[in-house]
Coordinates of C-alpha atoms in Angstrom, one line a residue:
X18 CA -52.1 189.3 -236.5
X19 CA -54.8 186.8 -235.4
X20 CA -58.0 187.4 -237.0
X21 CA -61.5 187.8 -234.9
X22 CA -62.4 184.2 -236.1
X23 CA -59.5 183.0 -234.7
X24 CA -59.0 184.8 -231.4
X25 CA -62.5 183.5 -230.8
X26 CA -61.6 180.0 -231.2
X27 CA -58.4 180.4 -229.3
X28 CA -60.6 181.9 -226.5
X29 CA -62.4 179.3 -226.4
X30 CA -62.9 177.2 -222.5
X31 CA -64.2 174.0 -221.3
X32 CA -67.0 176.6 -219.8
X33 CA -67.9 178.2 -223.0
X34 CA -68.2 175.0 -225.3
X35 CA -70.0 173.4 -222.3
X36 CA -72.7 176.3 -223.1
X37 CA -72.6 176.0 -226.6
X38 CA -73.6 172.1 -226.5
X39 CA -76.8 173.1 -224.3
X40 CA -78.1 175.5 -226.4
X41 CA -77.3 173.5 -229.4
X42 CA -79.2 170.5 -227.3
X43 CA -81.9 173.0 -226.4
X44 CA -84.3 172.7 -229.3
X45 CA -84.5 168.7 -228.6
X46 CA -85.5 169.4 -225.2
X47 CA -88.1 171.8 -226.2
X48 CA -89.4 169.7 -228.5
X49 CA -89.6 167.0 -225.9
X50 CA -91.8 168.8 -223.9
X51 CA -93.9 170.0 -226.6
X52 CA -94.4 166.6 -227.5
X53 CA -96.0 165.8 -223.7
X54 CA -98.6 168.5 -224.4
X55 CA -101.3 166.2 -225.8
X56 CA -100.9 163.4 -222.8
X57 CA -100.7 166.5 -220.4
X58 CA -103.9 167.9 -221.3
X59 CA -105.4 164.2 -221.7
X60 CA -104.8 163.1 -218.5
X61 CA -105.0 166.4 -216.4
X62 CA -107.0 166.2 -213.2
X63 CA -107.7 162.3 -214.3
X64 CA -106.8 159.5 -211.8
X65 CA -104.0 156.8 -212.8
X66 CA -103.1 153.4 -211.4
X67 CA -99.5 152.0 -211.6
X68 CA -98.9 148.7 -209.9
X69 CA -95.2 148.7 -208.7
X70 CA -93.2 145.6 -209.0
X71 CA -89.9 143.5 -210.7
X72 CA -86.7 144.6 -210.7
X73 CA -87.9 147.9 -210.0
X74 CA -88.7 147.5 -206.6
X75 CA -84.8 145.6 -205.6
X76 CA -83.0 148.4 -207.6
X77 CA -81.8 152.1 -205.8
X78 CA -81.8 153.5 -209.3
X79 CA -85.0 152.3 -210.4
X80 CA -87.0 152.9 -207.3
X81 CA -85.1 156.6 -207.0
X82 CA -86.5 156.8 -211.0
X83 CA -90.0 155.2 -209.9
X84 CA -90.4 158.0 -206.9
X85 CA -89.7 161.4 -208.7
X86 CA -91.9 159.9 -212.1
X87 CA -94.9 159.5 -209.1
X88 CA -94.0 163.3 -208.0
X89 CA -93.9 164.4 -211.7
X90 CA -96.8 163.0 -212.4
X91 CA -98.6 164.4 -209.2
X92 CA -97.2 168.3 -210.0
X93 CA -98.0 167.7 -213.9
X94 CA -101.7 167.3 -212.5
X95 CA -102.2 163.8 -212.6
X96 CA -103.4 161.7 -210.0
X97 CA -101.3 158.8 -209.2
X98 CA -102.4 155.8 -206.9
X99 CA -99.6 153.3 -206.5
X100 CA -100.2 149.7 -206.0
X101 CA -97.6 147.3 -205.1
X102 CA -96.8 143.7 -204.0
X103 CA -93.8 142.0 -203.1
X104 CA -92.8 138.6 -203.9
X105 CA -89.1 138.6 -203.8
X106 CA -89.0 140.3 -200.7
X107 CA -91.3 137.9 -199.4
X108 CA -89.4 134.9 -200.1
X109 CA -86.4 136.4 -198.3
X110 CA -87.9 137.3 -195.1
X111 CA -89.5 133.8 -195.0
X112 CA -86.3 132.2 -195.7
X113 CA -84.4 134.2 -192.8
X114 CA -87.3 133.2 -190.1
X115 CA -87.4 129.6 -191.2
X116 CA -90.3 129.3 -193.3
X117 CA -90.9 127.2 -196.0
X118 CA -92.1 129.0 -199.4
X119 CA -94.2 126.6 -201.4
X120 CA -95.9 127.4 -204.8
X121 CA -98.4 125.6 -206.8
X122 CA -99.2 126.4 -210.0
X123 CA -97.5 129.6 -209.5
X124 CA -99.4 130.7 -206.6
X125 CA -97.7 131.3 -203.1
X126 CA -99.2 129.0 -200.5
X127 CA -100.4 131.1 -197.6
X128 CA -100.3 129.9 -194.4
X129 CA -101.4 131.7 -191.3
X130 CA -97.7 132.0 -190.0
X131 CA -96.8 133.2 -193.6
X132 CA -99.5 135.4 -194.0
X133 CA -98.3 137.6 -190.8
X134 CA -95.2 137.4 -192.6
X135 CA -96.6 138.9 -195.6
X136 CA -98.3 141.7 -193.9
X137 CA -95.4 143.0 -192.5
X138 CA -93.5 142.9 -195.6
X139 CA -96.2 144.4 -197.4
X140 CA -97.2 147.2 -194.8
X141 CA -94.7 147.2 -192.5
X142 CA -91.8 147.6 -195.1
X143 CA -92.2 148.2 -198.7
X144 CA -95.3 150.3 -198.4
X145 CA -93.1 152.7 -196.2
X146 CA -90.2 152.6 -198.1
X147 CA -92.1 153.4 -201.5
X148 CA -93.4 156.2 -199.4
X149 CA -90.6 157.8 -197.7
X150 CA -89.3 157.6 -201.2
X151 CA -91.5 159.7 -202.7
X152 CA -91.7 161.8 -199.7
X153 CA -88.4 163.1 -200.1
X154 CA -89.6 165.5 -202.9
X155 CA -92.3 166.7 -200.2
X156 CA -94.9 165.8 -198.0
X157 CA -97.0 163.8 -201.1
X158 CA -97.6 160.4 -200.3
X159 CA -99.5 158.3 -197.9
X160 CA -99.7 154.5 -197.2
X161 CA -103.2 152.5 -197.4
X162 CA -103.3 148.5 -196.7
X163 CA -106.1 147.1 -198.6
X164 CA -107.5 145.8 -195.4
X165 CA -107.9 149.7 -194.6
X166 CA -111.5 151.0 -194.3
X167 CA -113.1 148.2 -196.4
X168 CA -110.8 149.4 -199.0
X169 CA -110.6 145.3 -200.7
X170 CA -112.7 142.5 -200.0
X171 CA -111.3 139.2 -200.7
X172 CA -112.7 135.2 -201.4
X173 CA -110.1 132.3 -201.1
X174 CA -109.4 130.7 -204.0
X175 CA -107.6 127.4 -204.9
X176 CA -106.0 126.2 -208.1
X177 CA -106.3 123.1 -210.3
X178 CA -103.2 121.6 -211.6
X179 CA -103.4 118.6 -213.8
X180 CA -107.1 118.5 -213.7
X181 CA -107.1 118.2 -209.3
X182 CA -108.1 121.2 -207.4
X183 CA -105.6 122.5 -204.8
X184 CA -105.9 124.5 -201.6
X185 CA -103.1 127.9 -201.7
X186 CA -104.2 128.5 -198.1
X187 CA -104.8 132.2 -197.2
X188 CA -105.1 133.5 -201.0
X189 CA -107.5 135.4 -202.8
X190 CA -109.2 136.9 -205.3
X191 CA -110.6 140.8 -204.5
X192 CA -114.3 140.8 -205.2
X193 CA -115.2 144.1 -204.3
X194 CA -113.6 147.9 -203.9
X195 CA -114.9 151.0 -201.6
X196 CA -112.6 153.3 -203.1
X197 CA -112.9 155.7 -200.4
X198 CA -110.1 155.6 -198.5
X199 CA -108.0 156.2 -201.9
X200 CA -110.6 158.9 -202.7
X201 CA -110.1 160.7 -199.7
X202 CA -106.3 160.7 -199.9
X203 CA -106.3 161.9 -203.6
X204 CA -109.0 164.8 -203.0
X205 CA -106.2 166.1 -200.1
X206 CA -103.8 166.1 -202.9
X207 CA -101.4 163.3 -201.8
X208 CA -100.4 159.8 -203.3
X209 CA -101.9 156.9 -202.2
X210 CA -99.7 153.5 -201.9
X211 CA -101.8 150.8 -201.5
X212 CA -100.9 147.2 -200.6
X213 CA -102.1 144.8 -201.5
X214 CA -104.0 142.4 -198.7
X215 CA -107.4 141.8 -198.1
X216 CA -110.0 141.0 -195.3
X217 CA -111.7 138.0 -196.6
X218 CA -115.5 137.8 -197.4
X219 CA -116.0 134.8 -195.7
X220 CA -114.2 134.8 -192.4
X221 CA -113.2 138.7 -191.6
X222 CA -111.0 137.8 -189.1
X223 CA -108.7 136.6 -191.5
X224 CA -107.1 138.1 -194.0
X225 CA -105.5 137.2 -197.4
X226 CA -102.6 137.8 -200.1
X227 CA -104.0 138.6 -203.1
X228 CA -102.4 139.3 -206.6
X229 CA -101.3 142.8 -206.7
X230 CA -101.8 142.9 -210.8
X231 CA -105.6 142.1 -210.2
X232 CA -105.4 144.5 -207.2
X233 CA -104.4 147.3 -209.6
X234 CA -107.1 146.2 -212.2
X235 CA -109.9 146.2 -209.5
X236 CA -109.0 149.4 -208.0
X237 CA -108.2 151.3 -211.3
X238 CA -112.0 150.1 -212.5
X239 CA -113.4 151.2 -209.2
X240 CA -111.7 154.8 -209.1
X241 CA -112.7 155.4 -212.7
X242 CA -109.1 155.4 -213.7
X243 CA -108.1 156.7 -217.5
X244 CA -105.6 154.1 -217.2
X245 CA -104.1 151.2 -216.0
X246 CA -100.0 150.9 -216.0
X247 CA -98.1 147.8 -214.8
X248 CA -94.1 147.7 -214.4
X249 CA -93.0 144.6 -215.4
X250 CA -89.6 142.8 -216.2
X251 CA -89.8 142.5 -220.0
X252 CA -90.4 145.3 -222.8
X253 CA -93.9 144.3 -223.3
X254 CA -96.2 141.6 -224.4
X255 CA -95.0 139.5 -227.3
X256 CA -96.8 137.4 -229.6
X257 CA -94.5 134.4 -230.6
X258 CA -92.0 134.5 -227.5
X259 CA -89.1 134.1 -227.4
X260 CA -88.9 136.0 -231.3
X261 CA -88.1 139.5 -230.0
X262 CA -89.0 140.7 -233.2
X263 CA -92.9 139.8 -232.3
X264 CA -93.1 142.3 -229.3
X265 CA -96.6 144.1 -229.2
X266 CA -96.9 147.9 -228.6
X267 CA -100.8 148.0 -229.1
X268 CA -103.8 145.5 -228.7
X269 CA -107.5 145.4 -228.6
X270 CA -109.0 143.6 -226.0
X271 CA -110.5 141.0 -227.9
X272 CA -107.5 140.2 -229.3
X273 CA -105.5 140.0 -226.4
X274 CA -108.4 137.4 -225.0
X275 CA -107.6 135.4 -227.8
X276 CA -103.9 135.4 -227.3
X277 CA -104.0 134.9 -223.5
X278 CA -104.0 131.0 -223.3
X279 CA -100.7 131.0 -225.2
X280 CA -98.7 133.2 -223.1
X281 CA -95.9 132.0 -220.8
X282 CA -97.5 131.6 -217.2
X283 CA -95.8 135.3 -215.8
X284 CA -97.4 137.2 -218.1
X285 CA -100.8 135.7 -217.6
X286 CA -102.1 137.4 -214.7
X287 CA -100.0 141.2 -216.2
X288 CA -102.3 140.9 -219.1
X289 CA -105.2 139.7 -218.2
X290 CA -105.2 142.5 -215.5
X291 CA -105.0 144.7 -218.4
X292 CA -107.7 142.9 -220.0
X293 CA -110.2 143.3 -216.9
X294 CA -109.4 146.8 -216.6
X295 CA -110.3 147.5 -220.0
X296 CA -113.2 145.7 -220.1
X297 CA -114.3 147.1 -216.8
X298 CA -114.3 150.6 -218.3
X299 CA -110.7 152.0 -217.9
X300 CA -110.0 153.5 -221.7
X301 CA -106.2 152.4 -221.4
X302 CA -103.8 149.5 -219.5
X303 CA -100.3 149.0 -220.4
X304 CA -97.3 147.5 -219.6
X305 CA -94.0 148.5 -219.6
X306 CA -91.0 147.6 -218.7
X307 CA -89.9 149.1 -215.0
X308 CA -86.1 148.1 -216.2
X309 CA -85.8 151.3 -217.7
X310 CA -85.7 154.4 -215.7
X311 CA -88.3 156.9 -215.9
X312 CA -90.2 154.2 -217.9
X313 CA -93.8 155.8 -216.5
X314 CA -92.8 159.6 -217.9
X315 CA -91.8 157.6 -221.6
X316 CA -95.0 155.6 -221.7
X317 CA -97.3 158.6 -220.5
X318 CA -95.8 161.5 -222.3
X319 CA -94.1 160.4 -225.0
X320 CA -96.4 159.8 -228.9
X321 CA -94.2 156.5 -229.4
X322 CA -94.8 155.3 -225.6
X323 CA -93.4 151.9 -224.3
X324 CA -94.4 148.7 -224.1
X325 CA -97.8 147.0 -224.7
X326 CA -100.8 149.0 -224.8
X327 CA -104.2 147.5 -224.3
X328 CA -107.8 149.5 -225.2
X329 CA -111.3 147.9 -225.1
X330 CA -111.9 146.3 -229.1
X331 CA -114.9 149.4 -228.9
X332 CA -112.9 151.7 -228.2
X333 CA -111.9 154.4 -230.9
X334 CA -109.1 156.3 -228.8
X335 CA -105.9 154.2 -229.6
X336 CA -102.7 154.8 -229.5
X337 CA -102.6 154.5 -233.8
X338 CA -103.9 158.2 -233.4
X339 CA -100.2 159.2 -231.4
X340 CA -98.0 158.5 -234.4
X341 CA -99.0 155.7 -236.3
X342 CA -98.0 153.1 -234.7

């Protein structure tokens, strides 16, 4: 005769062990969410910028991930404002109507022609695709151009390569912010997604591409943000590239100004949007790498976080305090 022990093993279904692993698996995933209840009560009701871009924005996965991370973030209390570019996709719809792309000193040259290009791209397609994304989960989000209600305000800027100044045509730099627009949108509860154009200063009837990392940086200063969070294509900053072994997970913004010059030329204008934003008042910037899904949710509510963090040199609430790291 079988004893109980045994009848209960022989008993035993696909359906019944399936149970067993989730509630052996259930203490890890209450512990997970414990460990977001520090960053939950730190950033409730408080106003966050993430500038959208890389791979990110070419992959289904990752933009699927990127969408319900904007709608968790919005239903944990947070206020997300999305700011995006659009490079890549760019490029493409310049090459399929016959249009030269031509960069100097790693700076899209902006002709009028292009520059309607870019607007549609911009607006007319990613913006409402990040959007309807995030729309899926409910009626959340809403779509801003930065040439919307005085929202950016732009000056064309050249470059100097080799000591010789260069013209880049209709690019430029933001040089002021009425947040309002992006006020109004987050008061009604919703998500704003910006892009990232703007009217320029100097001749209103034009309008220019301007860099969506200092975009984010401006904005995030100008809303008050508690932080600052670019996706990028790499795990982080690193000090001695290409030594993997050197990445950075947290840095003070004097140090980072220090460091800047040496960086390879991509993660230039990443950091030193980090470093404006910090230095312009927003207690936190990062960057993380939008590779991984769900990379916002790990760096926000998570005491390890990933990627590079950046805080003002000043500032006494560092990420040393999560776990000491």
């Amino acid at each position: 005769m079988r004893t109980r022990a045994e009848a209960a093993v022989s008993e035993d279904t696909p359906t019944t062990a399936k149970s067993r692993a989730e509630r052996d698996a259930a203490p890890a995933k209450a512990a997970t969410l414990i460990e977001a209840l520090p960053w939950l009560q730190s950033f409730h009701a408080r106003t966050m910028v993430i500038k959208f871009g890389g791979n990110a924005m070419v992959s289904e996965e990752l933009q699927r991930s990127f969408a319900q991370d904007m709608v968790y973030l919005r239903y944990a209390g947070i206020r997300p404002v999305v700011v995006h570019g659009g490079g890549p996709q760019i490029s493409r719809m310049l090459d399929r109507l016959g249009i030269a792309s031509e960069f100097r000193g790693g700076y899209r040259v902006t002709s009028p022609e292009a520059m309607e290009v870019v607007r549609m791209v911009l607006t007319g397609s990613i913006s409402r695709d990040i959007v309807r994304r995030i729309n899926e989960h409910g009626p959340l989000a809403a779509g801003i151009s930065g040439e919307d209600a005085g929202l950016f305000v732009g000056r064309r800027r050249g470059v100097v390569i080799d000591g010789e100044e260069h013209d880049l045509g209709l690019v430029g730099d933001v040089i002021a912010v009425d947040p309002a627009a992006v006020l109004a949108q987050l008061e009604a509860g919703r998500i704003p997604v910006v892009s990232s154009i703007a009217p320029d200063a100097d001749d209103p009837t034009q309008s220019l591409n301007v860099n969506a990392d200092a975009a984010a940086a401006a904005l995030a200063v100008a809303l008050g943000a508690e932080k600052l969070v670019v996706l990028t294509d790499v795990a982080g900053l690193y000090s001695d590239w290409p030594d993997r072994e050197s990445l950075v997970s947290h840095i003070r913004s004097d140090d980072l100004a220090a460091l800047l010059p040496s960086l390879e030329s991509g993660m230039i204008p990443k950091m030193t949007a980090c470093l404006d934003a910090v230095r312009g008042g927003v207690p936190k910037a990062a960057i993380i790498d939008g590779r991984i899904p769900h990379s916002i949710l790990l760096e926000v509510f998570t005491s390890e976080g990933i990627g590079t963090e950046v805080v003002a040199s000043l500032d006494p609430r560092d990420r040393e305090r999560r776990s000491g790291r």
